Amino acid sequence: MANKIVRASFFKRDPITCARELIGAELIWGHCSGFLVEVEAYAAVDDEAAHTFTRPSARRFIERNQAGAAYIYFNYGMHWMLNVLVKGDVNGFVLIRALEPRQGIERMQKRRGVDDVKRLCSGPGKLTQALGITGRQHEMDLCIDPQHCFVRNANTAMDVVADARIGITRSAHYPWRFTLRESEFVSRIPR
């Protein structure tokens, strides 16, 4: 069976299930793409690490957008972060943390100023820089445009590792970071 664009219905579930099942999907962004090897789930309620816990703007984002919308924010005044909105039984976000570059590698290397393919997209800020993702794409529907979407084969099983989320201090114990087992392209090897 061929790969298909991940439609909004995929994101009308809970963030943990969506995050786990995005591992191995391909993120297409213009002329660049790569296979997702690391993501994190965030719940909109009772998750102190989620933006919805402290930012009314994140709660309003959920109210006005459909499942599959891009939630992009500037982190620590340094890096853009790409998330996808999940709206189902439990609302939340999936943070796209790392990918294994597939297409447009030379373009990504130029944007990042890095030759090592394993380091190109091995973190959420590196990934957005390599793909050219900025706040201009905030609220973009990632479920309709074949140039800005996720593509996956639902019949392909991935060996996924669940681990504690990283880079946060609150609610860090939740095992909501998902990685592709033994991938050399993740931001940090799972514990």
Backbone as a printed PyTorch tensor [residue, N CA C, xyz], in Angstrom:
tensor([[[  0.8380,  -1.1810,   0.0000],
         [  0.0000,   0.0000,   0.0000],
         [  0.8780,   1.2380,   0.0000]],

        [[  0.5060,   2.2420,  -0.7680],
         [  1.2960,   3.4590,  -0.9070],
         [  1.1360,   4.3630,   0.3050]],

        [[  2.1260,   5.2230,   0.4820],
         [  2.0360,   6.2200,   1.5400],
         [  0.9450,   7.2140,   1.2090]],

        [[  0.2610,   7.6940,   2.2330],
         [ -0.8280,   8.6490,   2.0540],
         [ -0.6470,   9.8150,   2.9990]],

        [[ -1.1730,  10.9780,   2.5790],
         [ -1.1480,  12.1510,   3.4510],
         [ -1.9440,  11.8360,   4.7140]],

        [[ -1.3740,  12.2000,   5.8380],
         [ -2.0520,  12.0260,   7.1160],
         [ -3.1350,  13.1000,   7.1950]],

        [[ -4.3630,  12.6830,   7.2510],
         [ -5.5170,  13.6000,   7.2650],
         [ -5.8890,  13.9950,   8.6940]],

        [[ -6.7680,  14.9720,   8.8050],
         [ -7.1730,  15.5070,  10.1050],
         [ -7.7440,  14.4290,  11.0170]],

        [[ -8.3970,  13.4320,  10.4520],
         [ -8.9880,  12.3690,  11.2790],
         [ -7.9340,  11.6540,  12.1280]],

        [[ -6.7050,  11.5530,  11.6210],
         [ -5.6000,  10.9410,  12.3720],
         [ -5.3640,  11.7040,  13.6760]],

        [[ -5.5050,  13.0390,  13.6230],
         [ -5.2160,  13.9020,  14.7690],
         [ -6.4460,  14.1510,  15.6400]],

        [[ -7.5290,  13.4120,  15.4030],
         [ -8.7320,  13.5380,  16.2190],
         [ -8.7860,  12.3960,  17.2330]],

        [[ -7.6480,  12.1570,  17.8580],
         [ -7.5130,  11.1370,  18.8950],
         [ -6.7810,  11.7770,  20.0560]],

        [[ -5.9710,  11.0350,  20.7630],
         [ -5.2110,  11.6290,  21.8650],
         [ -3.7600,  11.8620,  21.4270]],

        [[ -3.0660,  12.8310,  22.0520],
         [ -1.7060,  13.1620,  21.6170],
         [ -0.7010,  12.0210,  21.7670]],

        [[ -0.8800,  11.1630,  22.7620],
         [  0.0800,  10.0730,  22.9790],
         [  0.0010,   9.0650,  21.8310]],

        [[ -1.2010,   8.6690,  21.4690],
         [ -1.3760,   7.7340,  20.3490],
         [ -0.8650,   8.3440,  19.0510]],

        [[ -1.2210,   9.6030,  18.8110],
         [ -0.7760,  10.2750,  17.5800],
         [  0.7440,  10.3600,  17.5230]],

        [[  1.3630,  10.7400,  18.6490],
         [  2.8210,  10.8710,  18.6780],
         [  3.4900,   9.5370,  18.3540]],

        [[  3.0660,   8.4950,  19.0300],
         [  3.6550,   7.1610,  18.8060],
         [  3.5150,   6.7480,  17.3350]],

        [[  2.3470,   6.9790,  16.7540],
         [  2.0870,   6.5240,  15.3850],
         [  2.6870,   7.4300,  14.3120]],

        [[  3.1880,   8.5970,  14.7070],
         [  3.8830,   9.4540,  13.7360],
         [  5.3300,   9.0110,  13.5040]],

        [[  5.8780,   8.2330,  14.4260],
         [  7.2490,   7.7390,  14.2260],
         [  7.2870,   6.9220,  12.9330]],

        [[  8.2370,   7.2670,  12.0730],
         [  8.3760,   6.5970,  10.7860],
         [  7.6450,   7.2890,   9.6550]],

        [[  6.7250,   8.2150,   9.9990],
         [  6.0500,   8.9920,   8.9550],
         [  7.0590,   9.9510,   8.3380]],

        [[  6.7770,  10.3820,   7.1360],
         [  7.6470,  11.3420,   6.4640],
         [  7.0330,  12.7280,   6.5960]],

        [[  7.8360,  13.6920,   7.0300],
         [  7.4220,  15.0890,   7.0540],
         [  7.9250,  15.7150,   5.7640]],

        [[  7.0040,  16.2120,   4.9690],
         [  7.3580,  16.8900,   3.7140],
         [  7.1940,  18.3780,   3.9470]],

        [[  8.2470,  19.1320,   3.6360],
         [  8.2010,  20.5830,   3.7920],
         [  8.8470,  21.2090,   2.5630]],

        [[  8.0240,  21.5490,   1.6020],
         [  8.5330,  22.1110,   0.3540],
         [  9.3640,  21.0790,  -0.3920]],

        [[ 10.6100,  21.4420,  -0.6760],
         [ 11.5060,  20.5410,  -1.4130],
         [ 12.3180,  19.6380,  -0.4850]],

        [[ 12.0300,  19.6920,   0.8010],
         [ 12.7720,  18.8950,   1.7810],
         [ 11.8340,  17.9140,   2.4750]],

        [[ 12.4010,  16.8190,   2.9480],
         [ 11.6090,  15.8590,   3.7180],
         [ 12.5210,  14.9700,   4.5390]],

        [[ 11.8890,  14.2550,   5.4680],
         [ 12.6180,  13.3030,   6.2810],
         [ 11.6560,  12.4570,   7.0850]],

        [[ 12.1640,  11.3260,   7.5700],
         [ 11.3610,  10.3970,   8.3640],
         [ 11.4300,  10.7900,   9.8380]],

        [[ 10.2820,  10.8710,  10.4860],
         [ 10.2370,  11.2400,  11.9030],
         [ 10.8300,  10.1230,  12.7440]],

        [[ 11.8160,  10.4840,  13.5630],
         [ 12.4660,   9.5090,  14.4480],
         [ 12.3210,   9.8880,  15.9170]],

        [[ 11.7640,  11.0890,  16.1940],
         [ 11.5940,  11.5210,  17.5790],
         [ 10.4960,  12.5710,  17.6640]],

        [[  9.5470,  12.3450,  18.5660],
         [  8.4580,  13.2840,  18.8220],
         [  8.1300,  13.2490,  20.3130]],

        [[  7.3780,  14.2420,  20.7790],
         [  6.8930,  14.2520,  22.1530],
         [  5.4250,  14.6510,  22.1710]],

        [[  4.6680,  14.0470,  23.0690],
         [  3.2590,  14.3670,  23.2430],
         [  3.0800,  15.3190,  24.4200]],

        [[  2.1270,  16.2380,  24.2780],
         [  1.7650,  17.1790,  25.3340],
         [  0.2480,  17.2410,  25.4260]],

        [[ -0.2910,  17.1140,  26.6300],
         [ -1.7310,  17.1700,  26.8470],
         [ -2.1400,  18.5990,  27.2020]],

        [[ -3.2830,  19.0270,  26.6990],
         [ -3.7490,  20.3990,  26.9320],
         [ -4.2160,  20.6200,  28.3650]],

        [[ -4.5540,  19.5450,  29.0870],
         [ -5.0560,  19.6540,  30.4550],
         [ -4.1750,  18.8110,  31.3830]],

        [[ -3.8620,  19.3700,  32.5290],
         [ -3.0960,  18.6710,  33.5770],
         [ -1.6840,  18.2670,  33.1670]],

        [[ -1.0970,  18.9610,  32.2210],
         [  0.2860,  18.7230,  31.8120],
         [  1.0150,  20.0490,  31.9970]],

        [[  1.7630,  20.1630,  33.0900],
         [  2.4280,  21.4300,  33.4170],
         [  3.4660,  21.8510,  32.3830]],

        [[  3.9380,  20.9430,  31.5540],
         [  4.9210,  21.2840,  30.5340],
         [  4.2780,  21.8270,  29.2590]],

        [[  2.9810,  21.6600,  29.1120],
         [  2.2820,  22.1300,  27.9150],
         [  2.0480,  23.6330,  27.9900]],

        [[  2.0960,  24.2950,  26.8490],
         [  1.8440,  25.7350,  26.8040],
         [  0.4620,  26.0890,  27.3290]],

        [[ -0.4830,  25.1930,  27.1870],
         [ -1.8480,  25.4610,  27.6440],
         [ -1.9190,  25.6320,  29.1550]],

        [[ -0.9240,  25.1600,  29.8680],
         [ -0.9190,  25.2660,  31.3280],
         [ -0.7120,  26.7140,  31.7750]],

        [[  0.0940,  27.4670,  31.0110],
         [  0.4240,  28.8400,  31.4140],
         [  0.0800,  29.9040,  30.3780]],

        [[ -0.2280,  29.5090,  29.1660],
         [ -0.4580,  30.4900,  28.1060],
         [ -1.9010,  30.4640,  27.5980]],

        [[ -2.6570,  31.5020,  27.9010],
         [ -4.0210,  31.5780,  27.3620],
         [ -4.0290,  31.5540,  25.8300]],

        [[ -2.9750,  32.0820,  25.2000],
         [ -2.9170,  32.0840,  23.7320],
         [ -2.8950,  30.6620,  23.1720]],

        [[ -2.2770,  29.7290,  23.8730],
         [ -2.2590,  28.3260,  23.4240],
         [ -3.6480,  27.7080,  23.5520]],

        [[ -4.3690,  28.0740,  24.6150],
         [ -5.7320,  27.5680,  24.7680],
         [ -6.6440,  28.1380,  23.6710]],

        [[ -6.4530,  29.4040,  23.3420],
         [ -7.2470,  30.0110,  22.2610],
         [ -6.8960,  29.3740,  20.9080]],

        [[ -5.6180,  29.0220,  20.7240],
         [ -5.1990,  28.3580,  19.4890],
         [ -6.0020,  27.0730,  19.2970]],

        [[ -6.1470,  26.2830,  20.3530],
         [ -6.9020,  25.0300,  20.2790],
         [ -8.3610,  25.3110,  19.9260]],

        [[ -8.9290,  26.3410,  20.5260],
         [-10.3330,  26.6670,  20.2760],
         [-10.5920,  27.0360,  18.8200]],

        [[ -9.6900,  27.8000,  18.1910],
         [ -9.9660,  28.3350,  16.8640],
         [ -9.4170,  27.4880,  15.7120]],

        [[ -8.6430,  26.4510,  16.0030],
         [ -8.0410,  25.6520,  14.9420],
         [ -8.5560,  24.2240,  14.9390]],

        [[ -8.4130,  23.5960,  13.7770],
         [ -8.8210,  22.2130,  13.5960],
         [ -7.6440,  21.2800,  13.8880]],

        [[ -7.9430,  20.0330,  14.1610],
         [ -6.9000,  19.0100,  14.3380],
         [ -6.0090,  18.9940,  13.1090]],

        [[ -4.7020,  18.9180,  13.3330],
         [ -3.7400,  18.8950,  12.2360],
         [ -3.1440,  20.2480,  11.9100]],

        [[ -3.5190,  21.2920,  12.6520],
         [ -2.9600,  22.6260,  12.4290],
         [ -1.5530,  22.7100,  13.0290]],

        [[ -0.7010,  23.5040,  12.3960],
         [  0.6610,  23.7160,  12.8930],
         [  0.6360,  24.7370,  14.0280]],

        [[  1.1990,  24.3530,  15.1630],
         [  1.3900,  25.2610,  16.2910],
         [  2.8890,  25.5140,  16.3530]],

        [[  3.3060,  26.7050,  15.9380],
         [  4.7300,  27.0340,  15.8540],
         [  5.0110,  28.1980,  16.7860]],

        [[  6.0150,  28.0380,  17.6190],
         [  6.3760,  29.1040,  18.5510],
         [  7.8890,  29.2610,  18.5860]],

        [[  8.3130,  30.4350,  19.0610],
         [  9.7290,  30.7700,  19.1750],
         [ 10.1630,  30.4380,  20.5890]],

        [[ 11.1170,  29.5440,  20.7360],
         [ 11.5390,  29.0290,  22.0320],
         [ 12.8150,  29.7140,  22.5120]],

        [[ 12.7580,  30.2590,  23.7130],
         [ 13.9160,  30.9170,  24.3370],
         [ 14.5340,  31.9890,  23.4450]],

        [[ 13.7480,  32.5890,  22.5670],
         [ 14.2460,  33.6320,  21.6830],
         [ 15.3030,  33.1550,  20.7130]],

        [[ 15.3500,  31.8390,  20.4640],
         [ 16.4100,  31.2840,  19.6210],
         [ 15.9090,  30.3980,  18.4830]],

        [[ 14.9240,  29.5320,  18.7610],
         [ 14.5510,  28.4910,  17.8070],
         [ 13.0410,  28.4190,  17.6280]],

        [[ 12.6310,  28.1900,  16.3920],
         [ 11.2330,  27.8780,  16.1250],
         [ 10.9880,  26.4170,  16.4720]],

        [[  9.8010,  26.1120,  16.9500],
         [  9.4210,  24.7440,  17.3030],
         [  8.1350,  24.4000,  16.5630]],

        [[  8.1280,  23.2500,  15.8980],
         [  6.9640,  22.7900,  15.1440],
         [  6.1960,  21.7540,  15.9540]],

        [[  4.9270,  22.0290,  16.1550],
         [  3.9990,  21.1100,  16.8120],
         [  2.7950,  20.9360,  15.9070]],

        [[  2.0810,  19.8520,  16.0900],
         [  0.8270,  19.6530,  15.3740],
         [ -0.2720,  19.4940,  16.4170]],

        [[ -1.4070,  20.1350,  16.1540],
         [ -2.5330,  20.1330,  17.0820],
         [ -3.3010,  18.8210,  17.0100]],

        [[ -3.5930,  18.2760,  18.1900],
         [ -4.4060,  17.0640,  18.3170],
         [ -5.6870,  17.4590,  19.0510]],

        [[ -6.8240,  17.1190,  18.4770],
         [ -8.1240,  17.4220,  19.0960],
         [ -8.9840,  16.1750,  19.0370]],

        [[ -9.0950,  15.5190,  20.1620],
         [ -9.8950,  14.3040,  20.2340],
         [-10.4640,  14.1640,  21.6230]],

        [[-10.4220,  12.9540,  22.1510],
         [-10.8680,  12.7400,  23.5240],
         [-10.0110,  13.5640,  24.4790]],

        [[ -8.7370,  13.6940,  24.1480],
         [ -7.7920,  14.5250,  24.9000],
         [ -7.1250,  15.4540,  23.8990]],

        [[ -7.2410,  16.7590,  24.1090],
         [ -6.5750,  17.7170,  23.2280],
         [ -5.1150,  17.8540,  23.6260]],

        [[ -4.3000,  18.2890,  22.6860],
         [ -2.8940,  18.5230,  22.9890],
         [ -2.0930,  18.7640,  21.7400]],

        [[ -0.8020,  18.5090,  21.8520],
         [  0.1200,  18.7670,  20.7550],
         [  1.1270,  17.6300,  20.6400]],

        [[  1.6830,  17.4820,  19.4470],
         [  2.8310,  16.6150,  19.2360],
         [  3.9590,  17.5210,  18.7610]],

        [[  5.0370,  17.5700,  19.5380],
         [  6.2330,  18.3270,  19.1730],
         [  7.0800,  17.4520,  18.2600]],

        [[  7.4580,  17.9900,  17.1190],
         [  8.3060,  17.2610,  16.1720],
         [  9.7530,  17.5380,  16.5770]],

        [[ 10.4410,  16.5210,  17.1220],
         [ 11.7710,  16.7210,  17.7100],
         [ 12.9360,  16.3820,  16.7820]],

        [[ 12.8120,  15.3610,  15.9420],
         [ 13.9490,  14.9920,  15.0970],
         [ 13.4820,  14.1710,  13.9040]],

        [[ 14.2280,  14.2960,  12.8240],
         [ 13.9370,  13.4660,  11.6560],
         [ 15.2180,  13.0340,  10.9700]],

        [[ 15.0910,  11.9670,  10.2210],
         [ 16.1890,  11.4600,   9.3880],
         [ 16.0020,  12.0610,   8.0040]],

        [[ 16.8840,  12.9840,   7.5940],
         [ 16.7160,  13.6570,   6.3110],
         [ 16.6290,  12.6760,   5.1360]],

        [[ 15.7550,  13.0070,   4.1960],
         [ 15.5490,  12.1450,   3.0410],
         [ 15.7420,  12.9090,   1.7360]],

        [[ 15.0550,  14.0140,   1.5740],
         [ 15.1520,  14.8100,   0.3440],
         [ 15.5200,  16.2470,   0.6760]],

        [[ 16.2400,  16.9020,  -0.2490],
         [ 16.6380,  18.2880,  -0.0350],
         [ 17.7620,  18.4330,   0.9610]],

        [[ 18.5890,  17.4090,   1.0800],
         [ 19.6550,  17.4050,   2.0930],
         [ 20.6360,  18.5600,   1.8850]],

        [[ 21.0110,  18.8350,   0.6380],
         [ 21.9500,  19.9370,   0.3920],
         [ 21.3570,  21.2750,   0.8250]],

        [[ 20.0850,  21.4640,   0.5710],
         [ 19.3970,  22.6950,   0.9840],
         [ 19.3910,  22.7940,   2.5100]],

        [[ 19.1210,  21.6740,   3.1940],
         [ 19.1240,  21.6690,   4.6540],
         [ 20.5160,  21.9730,   5.1950]],

        [[ 21.5370,  21.3920,   4.5880],
         [ 22.9100,  21.6370,   5.0290],
         [ 23.2740,  23.1070,   4.8890]],

        [[ 22.8360,  23.7220,   3.8030],
         [ 23.1240,  25.1420,   3.5860],
         [ 22.4260,  25.9920,   4.6400]],

        [[ 21.1700,  25.6940,   4.9190],
         [ 20.4270,  26.4660,   5.9210],
         [ 21.0510,  26.3400,   7.3040]],

        [[ 21.5380,  25.1540,   7.6300],
         [ 22.0910,  24.9070,   8.9640],
         [ 23.5860,  25.2010,   9.0560]],

        [[ 24.2860,  25.2000,   7.9290],
         [ 25.7330,  25.3610,   7.9770],
         [ 26.4090,  24.1490,   8.5780]],

        [[ 25.8060,  22.9680,   8.3600],
         [ 26.2940,  21.7080,   8.9210],
         [ 26.3590,  20.6680,   7.8120]],

        [[ 27.4660,  19.9230,   7.7480],
         [ 27.6020,  18.8750,   6.7320],
         [ 27.1240,  17.5130,   7.2240]],

        [[ 27.2880,  17.2370,   8.5120],
         [ 26.9530,  15.9410,   9.0870],
         [ 25.4380,  15.7160,   9.0300]],

        [[ 24.9950,  14.8050,   8.1970],
         [ 23.5740,  14.5450,   7.9890],
         [ 22.8980,  14.1170,   9.2890]],

        [[ 23.6110,  13.4140,  10.1550],
         [ 23.0240,  12.9520,  11.4190],
         [ 22.7270,  14.1130,  12.3720]],

        [[ 23.3880,  15.2380,  12.2040],
         [ 23.1840,  16.4000,  13.0720],
         [ 22.2600,  17.4450,  12.4590]],

        [[ 21.8470,  17.2560,  11.2240],
         [ 21.0220,  18.2490,  10.5320],
         [ 19.7000,  18.5290,  11.2430]],

        [[ 19.0020,  17.5000,  11.6290],
         [ 17.6440,  17.6260,  12.1810],
         [ 17.5010,  16.8860,  13.4960]],

        [[ 18.5860,  16.8150,  14.2810],
         [ 18.5970,  16.0360,  15.5290],
         [ 18.1950,  16.8780,  16.7340]],

        [[ 17.1140,  17.5770,  16.6000],
         [ 16.5590,  18.4110,  17.6630],
         [ 15.5090,  19.3190,  17.0530]],

        [[ 14.5460,  19.7710,  17.8430],
         [ 13.4360,  20.5280,  17.2700],
         [ 13.8330,  21.8590,  16.6460]],

        [[ 14.8000,  22.5640,  17.2340],
         [ 15.2720,  23.8170,  16.6490],
         [ 16.1070,  23.5960,  15.3990]],

        [[ 16.9110,  22.5480,  15.4060],
         [ 17.7190,  22.2110,  14.2300],
         [ 16.8120,  21.8310,  13.0650]],

        [[ 15.7830,  21.0570,  13.3790],
         [ 14.8350,  20.5860,  12.3630],
         [ 14.1390,  21.7630,  11.6770]],

        [[ 13.6260,  22.7120,  12.4700],
         [ 12.9220,  23.8420,  11.8590],
         [ 13.8700,  24.7170,  11.0490]],

        [[ 15.0880,  24.8870,  11.5190],
         [ 16.0680,  25.6770,  10.7560],
         [ 16.3920,  24.9740,   9.4410]],

        [[ 16.6130,  23.6790,   9.4850],
         [ 16.9550,  22.9260,   8.2720],
         [ 15.8280,  22.9630,   7.2400]],

        [[ 14.5810,  22.9080,   7.7240],
         [ 13.4410,  22.8980,   6.8020],
         [ 12.9690,  24.2990,   6.4310]],

        [[ 13.4650,  25.3230,   7.1100],
         [ 13.0250,  26.6890,   6.8360],
         [ 11.6720,  27.0050,   7.4380]],

        [[ 11.3480,  26.3830,   8.5620],
         [ 10.0730,  26.6000,   9.2360],
         [ 10.1990,  27.7910,  10.1840]],

        [[  9.2550,  28.7190,  10.0800],
         [  9.2190,  29.8980,  10.9610],
         [  7.7820,  30.1430,  11.4090]],

        [[  7.5870,  31.2120,  12.1200],
         [  6.2610,  31.5820,  12.5770],
         [  5.3000,  31.9060,  11.4340]],

        [[  5.8050,  32.1060,  10.2290],
         [  4.9240,  32.3690,   9.0780],
         [  3.9880,  31.1970,   8.8100]],

        [[  4.3800,  30.0030,   9.2030],
         [  3.5470,  28.8280,   8.9530],
         [  2.6420,  28.4740,  10.1370]],

        [[  2.6530,  29.3140,  11.1710],
         [  1.7990,  29.0890,  12.3450],
         [  0.3410,  29.0190,  11.8910]],

        [[ -0.3730,  28.0310,  12.3440],
         [ -1.7840,  27.7750,  12.0560],
         [ -2.0310,  27.1670,  10.6690]],

        [[ -0.9630,  26.8220,   9.9410],
         [ -1.1260,  26.1610,   8.6470],
         [ -1.7550,  24.7850,   8.8420]],

        [[ -2.6660,  24.4280,   7.9660],
         [ -3.2810,  23.0970,   8.0040],
         [ -2.2920,  22.1080,   7.3940]],

        [[ -1.8100,  21.1740,   8.1930],
         [ -0.8120,  20.2040,   7.7300],
         [ -1.4460,  18.9270,   7.1840]],

        [[ -2.7250,  18.9800,   6.8850],
         [ -3.4350,  17.7760,   6.4370],
         [ -3.9990,  17.8900,   5.0200]],

        [[ -3.6910,  18.9630,   4.3010],
         [ -4.2850,  19.1300,   2.9720],
         [ -3.2730,  19.4320,   1.8710]],

        [[ -2.1830,  20.1000,   2.1980],
         [ -1.2050,  20.5470,   1.2090],
         [ -0.1020,  19.4990,   1.0470]],

        [[  0.0270,  18.8740,  -0.1240],
         [  1.0620,  17.8490,  -0.2980],
         [  2.4890,  18.3880,  -0.1830]],

        [[  2.6560,  19.7050,  -0.1330],
         [  3.9840,  20.3040,   0.0420],
         [  4.3040,  20.6010,   1.5080]],

        [[  3.3170,  20.4770,   2.3910],
         [  3.4990,  20.7300,   3.8300],
         [  2.6060,  19.7610,   4.5830]],

        [[  3.1120,  18.5550,   4.7830],
         [  2.2580,  17.5170,   5.3710],
         [  3.0870,  16.3680,   5.9390]],

        [[  2.3730,  15.4630,   6.5690],
         [  2.9380,  14.1930,   7.0030],
         [  2.3990,  13.1280,   6.0560]],

        [[  3.2400,  12.1700,   5.7080],
         [  2.8410,  11.0590,   4.8440],
         [  3.2600,   9.7830,   5.5480]],

        [[  2.3610,   8.8030,   5.5550],
         [  2.7250,   7.5410,   6.2100],
         [  1.9930,   6.3790,   5.5820]],

        [[  2.5520,   5.2040,   5.8170],
         [  1.9310,   3.9560,   5.4220],
         [  1.4340,   3.3090,   6.7080]],

        [[  0.1220,   3.2620,   6.8660],
         [ -0.4760,   2.7470,   8.0980],
         [ -0.1510,   1.2790,   8.3420]],

        [[  0.2870,   0.5650,   7.3110],
         [  0.5680,  -0.8700,   7.4490],
         [  2.0170,  -1.1710,   7.8380]],

        [[  2.8340,  -0.1320,   7.9600],
         [  4.2320,  -0.3370,   8.3030],
         [  4.4220,  -0.2010,   9.8120]],

        [[  4.8560,  -1.2570,  10.4630],
         [  5.0810,  -1.2380,  11.9140],
         [  6.4690,  -0.6680,  12.2140]],

        [[  6.5490,   0.1620,  13.2310],
         [  7.8090,   0.7650,  13.6600],
         [  8.1590,   0.2570,  15.0560]],

        [[  9.4370,   0.1060,  15.3210],
         [  9.9070,  -0.2860,  16.6410],
         [ 10.1260,   1.0020,  17.4390]],

        [[  9.1400,   1.3670,  18.2400],
         [  9.1200,   2.6500,  18.9320],
         [  9.4850,   2.4710,  20.3990]],

        [[ 10.3100,   3.3960,  20.9050],
         [ 10.7220,   3.4150,  22.3030],
         [ 10.0210,   4.5870,  22.9860]],

        [[  9.3830,   4.3370,  24.1230],
         [  8.7790,   5.3980,  24.9400],
         [  9.7600,   5.7650,  26.0380]],

        [[  9.9220,   7.0500,  26.2760],
         [ 10.9090,   7.5420,  27.2260],
         [ 10.3710,   8.8330,  27.8470]],

        [[ 11.0180,   9.3060,  28.8920],
         [ 10.6410,  10.5790,  29.5030],
         [ 10.9590,  11.7210,  28.5420]],

        [[ 10.1200,  12.7510,  28.5640],
         [ 10.3610,  13.9220,  27.7260],
         [ 11.6300,  14.6240,  28.1980]],

        [[ 12.2470,  15.3830,  27.2990],
         [ 13.5090,  16.0420,  27.6320],
         [ 13.4030,  17.5470,  27.3970]],

        [[ 14.3190,  18.2900,  27.9950],
         [ 14.3650,  19.7310,  27.8050],
         [ 13.2990,  20.4830,  28.5760]],

        [[ 12.6440,  19.8300,  29.5350],
         [ 11.6230,  20.4690,  30.3520],
         [ 11.8870,  20.1390,  31.8140]],

        [[ 11.2950,  20.9190,  32.7070],
         [ 11.4740,  20.6510,  34.1320],
         [ 10.1620,  20.2200,  34.7970]],

        [[  9.0280,  20.6790,  34.2760],
         [  7.7330,  20.3210,  34.8570],
         [  7.1270,  19.1530,  34.0860]],

        [[  6.5170,  18.2420,  34.7950],
         [  5.8840,  17.0520,  34.1900],
         [  6.8520,  16.2840,  33.2870]],

        [[  8.1170,  16.3320,  33.6260],
         [  9.1490,  15.6810,  32.7950],
         [  9.1340,  14.1610,  32.9240]],

        [[  8.4840,  13.6420,  33.9380],
         [  8.4890,  12.1960,  34.1930],
         [  7.5700,  11.4120,  33.2520]],

        [[  6.6500,  12.0910,  32.5880],
         [  5.7470,  11.3580,  31.6910],
         [  6.5380,  10.6930,  30.5580]],

        [[  6.3030,   9.4290,  30.2840],
         [  7.0300,   8.7350,  29.1990],
         [  6.3880,   9.0220,  27.8390]],

        [[  6.3480,  10.3020,  27.4860],
         [  5.6500,  10.7340,  26.2770],
         [  6.6010,  11.2020,  25.1810]],

        [[  7.8510,  10.8060,  25.2880],
         [  8.8010,  11.0300,  24.1970],
         [  8.9150,   9.7020,  23.4660]],

        [[  8.7510,   9.7430,  22.1600],
         [  8.7960,   8.5170,  21.3650],
         [  9.9010,   8.6360,  20.3290]],

        [[ 10.7110,   7.5800,  20.2320],
         [ 11.8180,   7.5630,  19.2780],
         [ 11.8030,   6.2520,  18.4990]],

        [[ 12.4160,   6.2830,  17.3430],
         [ 12.6070,   5.0710,  16.5590],
         [ 13.8080,   4.3450,  17.1470]],

        [[ 13.6100,   3.1000,  17.5530],
         [ 14.6720,   2.3430,  18.2090],
         [ 15.9590,   2.3410,  17.3800]],

        [[ 17.0670,   2.6680,  18.0390],
         [ 18.4220,   2.6450,  17.4960],
         [ 18.6530,   3.6350,  16.3580]],

        [[ 17.8030,   4.6470,  16.2470],
         [ 18.0460,   5.6730,  15.2310],
         [ 19.2460,   6.5240,  15.6270]],

        [[ 20.0910,   6.8100,  14.6610],
         [ 21.2570,   7.6600,  14.8840],
         [ 20.9240,   9.1380,  14.6900]],

        [[ 19.6560,   9.4300,  14.4140],
         [ 19.2560,  10.7910,  14.0760],
         [ 18.4850,  11.4850,  15.1960]],

        [[ 18.2990,  10.8140,  16.3510],
         [ 17.5640,  11.4240,  17.4600],
         [ 18.4090,  12.4860,  18.1380]],

        [[ 17.7400,  13.3550,  18.9190],
         [ 18.4690,  14.4160,  19.6150],
         [ 19.2760,  13.8750,  20.7910]],

        [[ 18.7330,  12.8570,  21.4270],
         [ 19.4080,  12.2250,  22.5700],
         [ 18.9740,  10.7600,  22.6290]],

        [[ 19.9260,   9.8670,  22.8360],
         [ 19.6390,   8.4300,  22.9290],
         [ 18.7050,   8.1990,  24.1200]],

        [[ 17.6470,   7.4140,  23.9500],
         [ 16.7350,   7.1170,  25.0710],
         [ 17.4810,   6.4330,  26.2140]],

        [[ 16.9820,   6.6670,  27.4270],
         [ 17.6000,   6.0560,  28.6210],
         [ 17.3340,   4.5830,  28.6940]]])
